XYZ file of C-alpha atoms in Angstrom:
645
model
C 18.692 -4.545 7.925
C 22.233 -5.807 9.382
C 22.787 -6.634 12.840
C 26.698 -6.807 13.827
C 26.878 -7.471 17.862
C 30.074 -5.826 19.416
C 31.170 -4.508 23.209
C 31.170 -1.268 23.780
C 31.887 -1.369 27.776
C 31.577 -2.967 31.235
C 28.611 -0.908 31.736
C 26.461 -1.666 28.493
C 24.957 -4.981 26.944
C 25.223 -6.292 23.376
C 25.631 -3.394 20.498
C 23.327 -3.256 17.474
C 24.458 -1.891 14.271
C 21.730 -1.207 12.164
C 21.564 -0.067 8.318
C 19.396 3.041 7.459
C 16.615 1.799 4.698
C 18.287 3.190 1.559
C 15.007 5.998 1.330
C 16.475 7.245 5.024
C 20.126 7.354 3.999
C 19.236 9.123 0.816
C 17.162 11.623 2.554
C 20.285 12.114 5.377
C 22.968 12.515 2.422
C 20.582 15.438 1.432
C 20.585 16.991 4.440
C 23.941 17.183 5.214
C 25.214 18.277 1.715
C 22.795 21.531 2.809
C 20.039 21.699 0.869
C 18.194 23.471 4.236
C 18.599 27.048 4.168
C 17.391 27.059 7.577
C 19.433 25.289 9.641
C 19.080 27.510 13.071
C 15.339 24.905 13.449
C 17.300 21.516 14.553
C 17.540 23.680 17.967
C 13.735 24.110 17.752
C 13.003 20.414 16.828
C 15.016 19.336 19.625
C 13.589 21.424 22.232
C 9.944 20.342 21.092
C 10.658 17.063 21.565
C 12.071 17.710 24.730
C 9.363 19.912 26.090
C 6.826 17.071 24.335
C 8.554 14.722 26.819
C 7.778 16.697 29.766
C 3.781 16.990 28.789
C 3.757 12.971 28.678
C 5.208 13.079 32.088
C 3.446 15.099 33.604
C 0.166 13.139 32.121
C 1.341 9.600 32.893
C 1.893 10.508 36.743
C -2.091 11.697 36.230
C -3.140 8.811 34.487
C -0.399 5.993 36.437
C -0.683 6.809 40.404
C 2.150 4.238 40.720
C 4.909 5.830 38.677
C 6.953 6.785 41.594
C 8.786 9.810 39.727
C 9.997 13.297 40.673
C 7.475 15.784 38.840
C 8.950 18.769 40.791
C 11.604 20.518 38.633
C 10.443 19.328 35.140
C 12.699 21.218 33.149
C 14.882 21.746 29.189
C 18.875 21.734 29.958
C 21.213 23.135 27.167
C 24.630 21.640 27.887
C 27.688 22.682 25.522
C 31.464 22.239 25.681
C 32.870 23.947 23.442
C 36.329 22.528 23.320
C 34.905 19.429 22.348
C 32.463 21.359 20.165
C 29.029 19.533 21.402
C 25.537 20.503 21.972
C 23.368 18.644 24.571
C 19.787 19.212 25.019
C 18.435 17.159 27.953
C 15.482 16.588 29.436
C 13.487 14.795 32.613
C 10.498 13.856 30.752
C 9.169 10.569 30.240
C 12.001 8.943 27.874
C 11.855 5.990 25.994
C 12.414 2.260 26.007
C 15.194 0.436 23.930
C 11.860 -1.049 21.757
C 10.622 3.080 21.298
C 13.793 4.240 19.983
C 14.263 1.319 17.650
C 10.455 2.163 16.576
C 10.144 6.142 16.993
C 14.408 7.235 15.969
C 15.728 4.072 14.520
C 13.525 4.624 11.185
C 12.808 8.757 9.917
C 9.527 7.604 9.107
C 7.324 4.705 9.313
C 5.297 6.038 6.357
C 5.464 8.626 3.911
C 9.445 8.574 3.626
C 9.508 7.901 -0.350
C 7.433 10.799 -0.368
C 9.473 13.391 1.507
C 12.435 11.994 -0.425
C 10.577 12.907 -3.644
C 10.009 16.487 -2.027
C 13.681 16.946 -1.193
C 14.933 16.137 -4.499
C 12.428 18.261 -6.144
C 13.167 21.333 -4.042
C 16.885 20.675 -4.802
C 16.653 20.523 -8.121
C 14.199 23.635 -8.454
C 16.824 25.426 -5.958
C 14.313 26.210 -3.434
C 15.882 28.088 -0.614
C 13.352 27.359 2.417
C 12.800 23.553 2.521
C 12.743 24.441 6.489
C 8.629 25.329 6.743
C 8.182 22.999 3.913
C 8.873 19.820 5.589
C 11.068 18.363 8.228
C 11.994 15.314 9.917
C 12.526 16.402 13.516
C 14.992 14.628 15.577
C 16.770 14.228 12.022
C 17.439 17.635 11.937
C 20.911 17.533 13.887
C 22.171 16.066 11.031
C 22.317 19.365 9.399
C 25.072 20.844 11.790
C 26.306 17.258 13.896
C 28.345 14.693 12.213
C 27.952 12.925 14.884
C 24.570 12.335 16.894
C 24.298 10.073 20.318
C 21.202 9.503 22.016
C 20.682 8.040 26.020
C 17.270 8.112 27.150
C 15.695 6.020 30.046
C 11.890 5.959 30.288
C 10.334 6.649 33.540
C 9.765 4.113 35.870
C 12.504 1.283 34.316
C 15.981 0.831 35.019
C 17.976 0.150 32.254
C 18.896 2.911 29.185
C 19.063 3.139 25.784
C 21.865 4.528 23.607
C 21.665 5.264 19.866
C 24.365 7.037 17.932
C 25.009 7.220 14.197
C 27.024 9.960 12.060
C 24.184 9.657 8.933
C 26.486 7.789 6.695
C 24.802 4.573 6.284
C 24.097 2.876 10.204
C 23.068 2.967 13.349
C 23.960 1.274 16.561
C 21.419 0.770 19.472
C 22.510 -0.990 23.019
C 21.616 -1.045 26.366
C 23.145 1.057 29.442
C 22.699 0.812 33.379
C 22.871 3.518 34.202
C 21.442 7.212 32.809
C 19.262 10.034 34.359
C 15.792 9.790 33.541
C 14.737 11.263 30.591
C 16.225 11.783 26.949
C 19.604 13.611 26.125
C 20.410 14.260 22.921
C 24.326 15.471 22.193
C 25.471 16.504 19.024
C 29.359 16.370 17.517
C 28.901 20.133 15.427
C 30.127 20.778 12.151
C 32.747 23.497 11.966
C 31.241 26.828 11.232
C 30.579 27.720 8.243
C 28.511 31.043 7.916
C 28.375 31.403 3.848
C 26.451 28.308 3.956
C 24.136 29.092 6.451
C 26.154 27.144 9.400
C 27.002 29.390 12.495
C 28.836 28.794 15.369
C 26.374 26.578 17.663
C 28.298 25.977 20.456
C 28.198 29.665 20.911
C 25.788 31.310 24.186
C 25.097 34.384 21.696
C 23.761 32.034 19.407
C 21.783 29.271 21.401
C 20.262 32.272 23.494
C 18.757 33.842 19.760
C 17.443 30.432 18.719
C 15.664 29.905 22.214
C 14.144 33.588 22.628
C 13.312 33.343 18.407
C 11.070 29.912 18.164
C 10.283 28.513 21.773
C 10.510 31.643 24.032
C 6.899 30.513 24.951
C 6.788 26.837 25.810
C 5.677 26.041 28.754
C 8.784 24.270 30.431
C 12.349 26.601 31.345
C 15.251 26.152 29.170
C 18.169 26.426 31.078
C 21.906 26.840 30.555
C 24.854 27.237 32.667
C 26.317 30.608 31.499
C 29.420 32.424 32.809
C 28.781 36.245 34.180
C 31.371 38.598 35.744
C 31.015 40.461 38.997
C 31.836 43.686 39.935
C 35.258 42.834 40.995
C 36.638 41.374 37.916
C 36.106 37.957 38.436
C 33.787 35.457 36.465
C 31.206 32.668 37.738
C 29.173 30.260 36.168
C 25.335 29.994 36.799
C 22.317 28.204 35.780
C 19.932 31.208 34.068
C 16.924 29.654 32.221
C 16.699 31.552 28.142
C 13.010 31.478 27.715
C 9.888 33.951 29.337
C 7.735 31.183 28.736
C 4.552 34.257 28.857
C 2.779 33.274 26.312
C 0.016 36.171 26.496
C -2.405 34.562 24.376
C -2.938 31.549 26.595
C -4.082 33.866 29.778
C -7.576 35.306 29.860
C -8.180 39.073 28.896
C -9.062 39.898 32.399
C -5.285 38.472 33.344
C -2.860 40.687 31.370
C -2.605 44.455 31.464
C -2.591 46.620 28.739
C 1.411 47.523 28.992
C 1.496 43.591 28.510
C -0.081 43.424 25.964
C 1.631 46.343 24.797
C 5.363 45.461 25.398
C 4.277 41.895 23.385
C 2.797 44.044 20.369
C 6.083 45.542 20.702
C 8.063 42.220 20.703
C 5.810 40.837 17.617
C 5.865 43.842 15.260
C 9.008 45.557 15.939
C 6.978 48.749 16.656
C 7.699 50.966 19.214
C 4.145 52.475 19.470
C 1.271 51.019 21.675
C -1.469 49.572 19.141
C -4.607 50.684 18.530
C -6.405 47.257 19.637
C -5.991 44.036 21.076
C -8.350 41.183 19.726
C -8.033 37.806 21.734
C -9.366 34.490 20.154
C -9.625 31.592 21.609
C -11.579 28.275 19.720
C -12.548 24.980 21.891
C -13.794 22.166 20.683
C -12.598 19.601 17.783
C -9.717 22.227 16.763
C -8.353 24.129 19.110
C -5.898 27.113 19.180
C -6.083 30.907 20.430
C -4.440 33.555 18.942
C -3.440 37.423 20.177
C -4.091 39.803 17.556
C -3.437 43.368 17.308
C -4.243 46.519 14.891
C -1.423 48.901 15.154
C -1.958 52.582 15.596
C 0.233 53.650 12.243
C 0.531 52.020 8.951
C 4.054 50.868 7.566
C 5.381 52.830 4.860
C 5.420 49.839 2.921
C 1.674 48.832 3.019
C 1.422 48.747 -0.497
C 4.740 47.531 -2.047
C 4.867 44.000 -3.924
C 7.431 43.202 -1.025
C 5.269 44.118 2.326
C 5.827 41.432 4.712
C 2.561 40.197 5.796
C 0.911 37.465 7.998
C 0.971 36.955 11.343
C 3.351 34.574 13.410
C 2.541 30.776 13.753
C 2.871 28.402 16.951
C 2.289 25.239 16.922
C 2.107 24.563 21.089
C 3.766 27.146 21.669
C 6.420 26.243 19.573
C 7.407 28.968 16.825
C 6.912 28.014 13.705
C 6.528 30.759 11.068
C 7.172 34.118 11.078
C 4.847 35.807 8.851
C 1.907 33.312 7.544
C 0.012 34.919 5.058
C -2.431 31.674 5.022
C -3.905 33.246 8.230
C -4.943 36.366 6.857
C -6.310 38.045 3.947
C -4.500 40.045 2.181
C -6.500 43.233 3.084
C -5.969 42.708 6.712
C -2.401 42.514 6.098
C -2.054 45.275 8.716
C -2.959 42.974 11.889
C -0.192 41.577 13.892
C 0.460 39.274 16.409
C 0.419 35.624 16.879
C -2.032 32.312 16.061
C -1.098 28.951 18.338
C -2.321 25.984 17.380
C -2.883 22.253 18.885
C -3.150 20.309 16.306
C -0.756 21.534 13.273
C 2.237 19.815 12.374
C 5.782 21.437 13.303
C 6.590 20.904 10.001
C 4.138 22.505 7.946
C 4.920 23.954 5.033
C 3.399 26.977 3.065
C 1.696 25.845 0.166
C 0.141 22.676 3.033
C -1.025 25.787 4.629
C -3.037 27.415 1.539
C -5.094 24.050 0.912
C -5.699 22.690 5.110
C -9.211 22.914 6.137
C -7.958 24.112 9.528
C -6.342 27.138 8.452
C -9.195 27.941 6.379
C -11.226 27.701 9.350
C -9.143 29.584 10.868
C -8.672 32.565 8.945
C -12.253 32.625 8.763
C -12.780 32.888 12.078
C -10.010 35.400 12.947
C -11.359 37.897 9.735
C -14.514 37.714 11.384
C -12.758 38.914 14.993
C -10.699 41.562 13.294
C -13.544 42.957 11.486
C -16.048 42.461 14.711
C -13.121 44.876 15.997
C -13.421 47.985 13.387
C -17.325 47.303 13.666
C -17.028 47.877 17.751
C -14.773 50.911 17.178
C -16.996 52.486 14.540
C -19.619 52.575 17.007
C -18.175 52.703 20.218
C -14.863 55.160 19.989
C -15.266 56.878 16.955
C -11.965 58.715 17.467
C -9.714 55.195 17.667
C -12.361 54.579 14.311
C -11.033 57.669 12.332
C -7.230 56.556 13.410
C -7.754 53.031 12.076
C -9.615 54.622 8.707
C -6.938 57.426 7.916
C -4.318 54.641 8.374
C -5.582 51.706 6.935
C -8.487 52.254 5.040
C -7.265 52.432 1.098
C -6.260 48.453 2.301
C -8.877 48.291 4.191
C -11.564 48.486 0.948
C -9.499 46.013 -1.317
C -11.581 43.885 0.828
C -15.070 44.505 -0.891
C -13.087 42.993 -4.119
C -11.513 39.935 -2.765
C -13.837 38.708 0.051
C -17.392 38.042 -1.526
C -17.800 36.145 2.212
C -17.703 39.677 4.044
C -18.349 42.231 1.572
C -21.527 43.050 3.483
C -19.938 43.714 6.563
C -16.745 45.628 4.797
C -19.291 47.995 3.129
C -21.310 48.835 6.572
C -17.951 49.300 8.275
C -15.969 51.689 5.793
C -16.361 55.095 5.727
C -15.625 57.517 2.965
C -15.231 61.327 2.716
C -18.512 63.188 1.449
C -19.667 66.249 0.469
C -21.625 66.392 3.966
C -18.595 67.464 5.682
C -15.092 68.405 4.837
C -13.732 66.640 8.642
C -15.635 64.064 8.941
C -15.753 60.838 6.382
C -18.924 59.019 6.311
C -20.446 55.419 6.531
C -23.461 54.044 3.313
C -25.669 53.563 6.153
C -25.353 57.102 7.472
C -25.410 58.358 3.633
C -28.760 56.125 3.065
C -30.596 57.818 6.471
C -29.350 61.535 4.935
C -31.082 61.025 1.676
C -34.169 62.993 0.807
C -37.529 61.255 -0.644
C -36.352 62.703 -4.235
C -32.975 61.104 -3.908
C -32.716 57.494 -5.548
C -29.384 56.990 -6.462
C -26.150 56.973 -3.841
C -23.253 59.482 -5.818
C -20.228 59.235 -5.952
C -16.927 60.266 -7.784
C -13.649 59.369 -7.756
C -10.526 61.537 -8.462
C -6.683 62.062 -7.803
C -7.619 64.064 -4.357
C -10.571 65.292 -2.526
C -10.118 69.113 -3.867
C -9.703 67.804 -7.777
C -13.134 66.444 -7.143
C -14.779 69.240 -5.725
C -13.591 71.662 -8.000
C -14.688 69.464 -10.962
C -17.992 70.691 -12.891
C -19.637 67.576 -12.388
C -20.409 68.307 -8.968
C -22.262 71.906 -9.760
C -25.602 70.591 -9.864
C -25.481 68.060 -6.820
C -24.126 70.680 -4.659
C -26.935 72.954 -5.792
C -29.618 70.745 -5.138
C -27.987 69.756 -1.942
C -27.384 66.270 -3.189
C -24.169 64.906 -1.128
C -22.139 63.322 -3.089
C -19.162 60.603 -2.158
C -15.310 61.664 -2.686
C -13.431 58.165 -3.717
C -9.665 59.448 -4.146
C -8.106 56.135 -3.256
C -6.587 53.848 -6.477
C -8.987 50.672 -5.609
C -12.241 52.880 -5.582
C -11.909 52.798 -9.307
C -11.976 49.103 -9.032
C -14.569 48.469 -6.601
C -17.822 50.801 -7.652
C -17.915 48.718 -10.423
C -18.486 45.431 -8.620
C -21.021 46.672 -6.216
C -24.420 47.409 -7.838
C -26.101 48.540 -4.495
C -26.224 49.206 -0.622
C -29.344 48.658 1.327
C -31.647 48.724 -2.214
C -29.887 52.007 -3.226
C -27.823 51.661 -6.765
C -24.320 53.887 -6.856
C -23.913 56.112 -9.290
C -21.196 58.078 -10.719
C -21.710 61.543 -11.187
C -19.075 61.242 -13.669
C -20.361 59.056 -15.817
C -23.736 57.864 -18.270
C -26.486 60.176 -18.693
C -28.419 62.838 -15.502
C -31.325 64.197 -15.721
C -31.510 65.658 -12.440
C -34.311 67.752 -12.889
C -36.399 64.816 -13.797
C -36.110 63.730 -10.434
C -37.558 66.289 -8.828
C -39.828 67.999 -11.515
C -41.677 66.188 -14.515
C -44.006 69.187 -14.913
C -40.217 70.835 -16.481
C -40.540 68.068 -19.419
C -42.081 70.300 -22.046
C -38.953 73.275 -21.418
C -36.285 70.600 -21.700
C -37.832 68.736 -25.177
C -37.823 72.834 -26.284
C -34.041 73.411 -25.274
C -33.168 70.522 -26.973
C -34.524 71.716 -30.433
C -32.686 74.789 -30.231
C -29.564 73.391 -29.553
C -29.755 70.515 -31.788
C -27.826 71.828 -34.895
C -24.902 72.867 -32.644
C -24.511 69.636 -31.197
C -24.720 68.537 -34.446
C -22.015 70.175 -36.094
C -19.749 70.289 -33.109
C -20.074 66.257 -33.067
C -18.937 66.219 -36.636
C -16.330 68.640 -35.947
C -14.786 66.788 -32.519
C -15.353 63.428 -34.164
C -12.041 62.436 -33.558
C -11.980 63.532 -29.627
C -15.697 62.368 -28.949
C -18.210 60.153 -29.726
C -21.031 62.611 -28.636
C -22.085 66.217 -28.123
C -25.295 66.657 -26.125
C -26.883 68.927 -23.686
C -26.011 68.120 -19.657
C -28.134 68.428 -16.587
C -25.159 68.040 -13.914
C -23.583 72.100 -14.906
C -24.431 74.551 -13.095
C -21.205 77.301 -12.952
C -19.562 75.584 -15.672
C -19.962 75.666 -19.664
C -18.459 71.868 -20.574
C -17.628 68.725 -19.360
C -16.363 65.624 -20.248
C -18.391 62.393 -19.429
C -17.883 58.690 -19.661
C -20.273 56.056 -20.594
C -21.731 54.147 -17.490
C -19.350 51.102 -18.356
C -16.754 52.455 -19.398
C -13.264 53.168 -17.843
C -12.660 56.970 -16.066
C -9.544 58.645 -16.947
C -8.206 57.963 -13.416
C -8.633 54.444 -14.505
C -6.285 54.628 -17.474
C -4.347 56.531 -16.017
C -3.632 53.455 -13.314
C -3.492 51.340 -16.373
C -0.886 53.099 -17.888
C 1.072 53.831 -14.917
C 1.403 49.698 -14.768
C 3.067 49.716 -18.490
C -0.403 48.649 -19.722
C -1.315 50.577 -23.135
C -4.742 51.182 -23.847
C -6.291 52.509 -27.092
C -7.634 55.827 -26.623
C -11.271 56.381 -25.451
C -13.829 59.173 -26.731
C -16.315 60.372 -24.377
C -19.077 62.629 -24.281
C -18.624 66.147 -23.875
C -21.619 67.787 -22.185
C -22.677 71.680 -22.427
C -24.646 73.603 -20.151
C -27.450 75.597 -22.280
C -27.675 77.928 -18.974
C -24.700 78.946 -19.886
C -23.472 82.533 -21.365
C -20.340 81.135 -23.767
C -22.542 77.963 -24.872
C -25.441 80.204 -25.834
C -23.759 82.366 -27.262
C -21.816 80.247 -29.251
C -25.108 78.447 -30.239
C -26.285 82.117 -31.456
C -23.415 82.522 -33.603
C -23.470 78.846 -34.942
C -27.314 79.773 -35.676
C -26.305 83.037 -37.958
C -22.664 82.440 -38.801
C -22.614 78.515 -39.442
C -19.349 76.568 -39.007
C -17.055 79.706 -39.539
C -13.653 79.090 -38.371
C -13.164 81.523 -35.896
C -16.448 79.291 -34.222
C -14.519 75.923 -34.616
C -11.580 77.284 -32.656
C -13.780 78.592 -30.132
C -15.241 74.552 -30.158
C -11.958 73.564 -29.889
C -10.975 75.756 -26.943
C -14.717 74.174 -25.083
C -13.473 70.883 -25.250
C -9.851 71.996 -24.237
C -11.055 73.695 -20.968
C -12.786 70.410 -20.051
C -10.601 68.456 -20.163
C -7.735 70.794 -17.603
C -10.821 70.783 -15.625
C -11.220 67.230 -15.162
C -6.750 67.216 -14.232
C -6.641 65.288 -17.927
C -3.629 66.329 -20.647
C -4.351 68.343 -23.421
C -2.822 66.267 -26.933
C -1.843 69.635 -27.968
C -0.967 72.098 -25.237
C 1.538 74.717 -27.811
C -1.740 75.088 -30.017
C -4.493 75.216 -26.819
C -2.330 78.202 -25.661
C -1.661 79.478 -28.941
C -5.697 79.492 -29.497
C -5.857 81.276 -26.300
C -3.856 83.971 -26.599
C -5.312 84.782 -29.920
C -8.438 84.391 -28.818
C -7.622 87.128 -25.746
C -6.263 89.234 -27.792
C -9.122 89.832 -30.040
C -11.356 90.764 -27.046
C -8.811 93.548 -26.366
């Protein structure tokens, strides 16, 4: 470090000029050759600090009953001339001494500045566009739109001021004034706009007045600025009008703030213009603290569930804005919730991939998955219309949930709700399905399908709805996924209707043993031959218990994938080889009799295999699949008609 002593005026002692540590000036040249995409923050930085002056103020006349200052009209001034093209942010706070501002702005960092220098060049070479969120240095900031930052603070209770000023180049200077306001004003020299390269027009009111409102509306001090307004008769004033609300909802109890409050905020947060559906408060005491204002809106985007959908919900950091969308707070399957998280203990300049590994967000979204699903729980059972609103809306992201959080499955699984066979309005909960069940019943059903009226129309569901077994409706994508990772609900195995062997009647009747070992020797030569003759369709012919109305169906094996499945699969660009099920006959039935007659006198003539053929055909339109061969299936058809004529 250099130290040249010059005069700078009748008012001010000796002048310091000091060098920047080369890690400081490397990390300055940086900045200002723009490798922020950001650059709208240095207003937030510099109000921060400001409004973190004010706190330690307002604490030192606690703590010091001597400090003889004026606490009355603590306050954050924005002053800007714009011919001269500077920015001043002032403040009354606590300021610093000449030995603070060599310490705290004299150096960027008394630690960690290799570091951050490593991260900068990194993120420059990689051409990251949002170093802003990943790290920061603060006060340093300016630099990205001044070339030219001064200084002048005076810490309360002394007399003399401080001064530094540097343009970033390579030095500092540091001296002493008489006289200065209390507090810390920082005034910047701005760069001329530049808009491709992400450098507006600061000295604009259009401009400061977005920055304020957009990251520290909700500090606790005012922000004020002298702004010129017009009266009715033409002619223009100027007046002091302070930028921020400074209503930071989530910092007032719940018994404070109205619903249209809490409302017009949701509003403000989520861009919405309809109330939500509920408001969850949080607040945590103790070693970590923060509170956060959640809300679950009343419709669901219309981009829910494209790659792009903006999720996460907005991060303070003492009421300081920090992030808009932080997708560290919240699962992905609660990507729905809105609202905002502030905490007391984060860093302003956190960055996003910090915020996957800290143990206090972690904590935190913990704790505010538990809230959010506490809320759907409290719905479920206490407003079950506001229930059926959140379900129809949110529930197909709701139950990606039961997948990706192992921590809550439990408590996903007693608070969805699916539709059932038990009512066509209505959807149902496991736990109600479980108290429905009959002594004979072991197994929960279930099916899944394109839509609610493929399923019901399907043949697997003849028997169940003859025996009065309900059975689940699953139409949504990640039901395909899910059934297969949950074995059980309260000591009750799901089971797909659709798939592995029934034997329905063994459930209820064993006496019915005997009849069924009977059937199965008279049809045992037609499932034969038609298992030869299908061989390259399906792996297996065999009797069914699960037709009622029907003569065929098609079945898959308990671990393999349905055709809804592949059909996902494929829809993704994903080729899978083909699979062969099992095609199940109903004996009861007058075509599969019948054609087990014929087989019996007539063998494997070929007017019989085209009849097969047509079996197998019908089974699959009736499960929504595609035919390989629709041309011949109709062909086959008509021919088929037309001999019955």
């Amino acid at each position: 470090m250099v130290v040249r002593p010059s005069e700078r005026s009748s008012v001010s002692t000796q002048v310091e000029t000091h060098e920047f540590q080369a890690e400081a000036q490397q990390l300055l040249q940086l900045m200002v050759h723009s490798i922020y995409s950001n650059k709208d923050v240095f207003l937030r930085e510099l109000i921060s600090n400001a409004a973190d002056a004010l706190d330690k103020l307002r604490l030192e006349t606690f703590v010091d009953k001597d400090l003889q200052v004026d606490t009355s009209d603590l306050h954050v001034q924005i002053e800007v001339d714009r011919e001269q093209r500077t920015l001043t942010v002032r403040d009354n706070g606590i300021g610093m001494s000449r030995a603070e501002v060599v310490q705290l702005i004299g150096t960027i960092a008394k630690s960690g500045t290799a570091e951050l220098l490593a991260k900068a060049r990194e993120s420059q070479e990689s051409g990251s566009a949002e170093l802003i969120g990943q790290f920061g240095v603060g006060f340093y900031s300016s630099f990205m739109v001044a070339d030219r930052v001064s200084l002048v603070t005076r810490r309360a209770g002394e007399d003399e001021a401080t001064r530094w000023e540097s343009d970033g180049s390579g030095t500092y200077t540091v001296e002493t004034v008489q006289e200065a306001p209390q507090g810390t004003a920082v005034t910047l020299r701005l760069r001329p706009e530049e808009a491709d390269d992400g450098l507006f027009d600061y000295s604009s009111e259009h401009k400061i007045r977005e920055l304020v409102q957009r990251y520290s509306d909700f500090i606790t001090w005012p922000v004020r600025m002298e702004v010129e307004r017009s009266d009715d008769d033409g002619s223009t004033k100027r007046e002091i009008e302070t930028l921020n609300s400074m209503k930071a909802l989530w910092a007032r109890s719940r018994d404070e703030v109205s619903d249209e409050e809490y409302a017009q905020f949701y509003k403000h947060v989520s861009r919405d213009w309809r109330d939500p559906l509920e408001v969850i408060a949080v607040s945590a005491e103790g070693t970590f603290e923060y509170k956060a204002l959640l809300f679950i809106p009343s419709h669901a985007p219309g981009d829910l569930f494209a790659e792009d959908h903006r999720q996460g919900v907005q991060l303070y950091v003492k009421r300081v804005f920090v992030m808009d969308e932080c997708a560290a707070l919240v699962p992905p399957y609660l990507r729905f919730v809105k609202g905002v998280v502030d905490a007391q203990d984060l860093s302003l300049n956190v960055s996003r991939e910090i915020l996957q590994q800290d143990r206090q967000i972690t904590l935190m979204r913990r704790r505010l998955t538990k809230k959010v699903l506490s809320a759907v729980k409290h719905m479920m059972s206490e407003d079950h219309e506001r229930y059926a609103t959140f379900w129809a809306e949110f529930g197909a992201a709701f139950k990606e949930g039961i997948l990706s959080d192992a921590e809550n499955r439990d408590t996903i699984l007693e608070i969805a709700s699916f539709a059932s066979t038990h009512d066509a309005e209505r959807t149902t909960t496991l736990r109600q399905y479980v108290e429905r069940m009959g002594e004979a019943q072991r197994d929960i059903y279930f099916m899944t399908g394109a839509s609610r009226s493929i399923i019901e129309s399907s043949p697997h569901i003849e028997a169940f709805r003859a025996k009065g077994y309900e059975v689940l409706l699953l139409t949504d994508p990640v039901d395909e996924v899910w059934v297969d990772s949950v074995a059980e609900f309260d000591g009750k195995p799901l089971r797909s209707i659709a798939k592995g062997e029934l034997d329905l009647d063994a459930e209820e009747d064993e006496s019915a043993e005997p009849e069924r070992e009977q059937r199965q020797e008279e049809f045992a030569g037609l499932l034969s031959w038609m298992t030869a003759l299908l061989e390259e369709q399906v792996k297996e012919v065999r009797l069914s218990s699960r037709l009622t109305t029907s003569p065929a169906c098609l079945v898959s094996g308990a671990h393999e994938m349905t055709p809804t499945m592949e059909k996902l699969y494929r829809a993704m660009g994903q080729e899978l080889p083909p699979t062969k099920r099992v095609l199940e006959l109903n004996p009861a039935h007058a075509l599969v009799d019948g054609l087990r007659k014929a087989h019996d006198e007539r063998g494997d003539a070929a007017g019989l295999a085209e009849t097969v053929e047509l079996l197998h055909g019908s089974a699959v339109l009736a499960e929504g699949g595609e035919l390989t061969d629709p041309a011949r299936f109709t062909r086959l058809l008509a021919d088929h008609l037309a001999r019955d004529l």
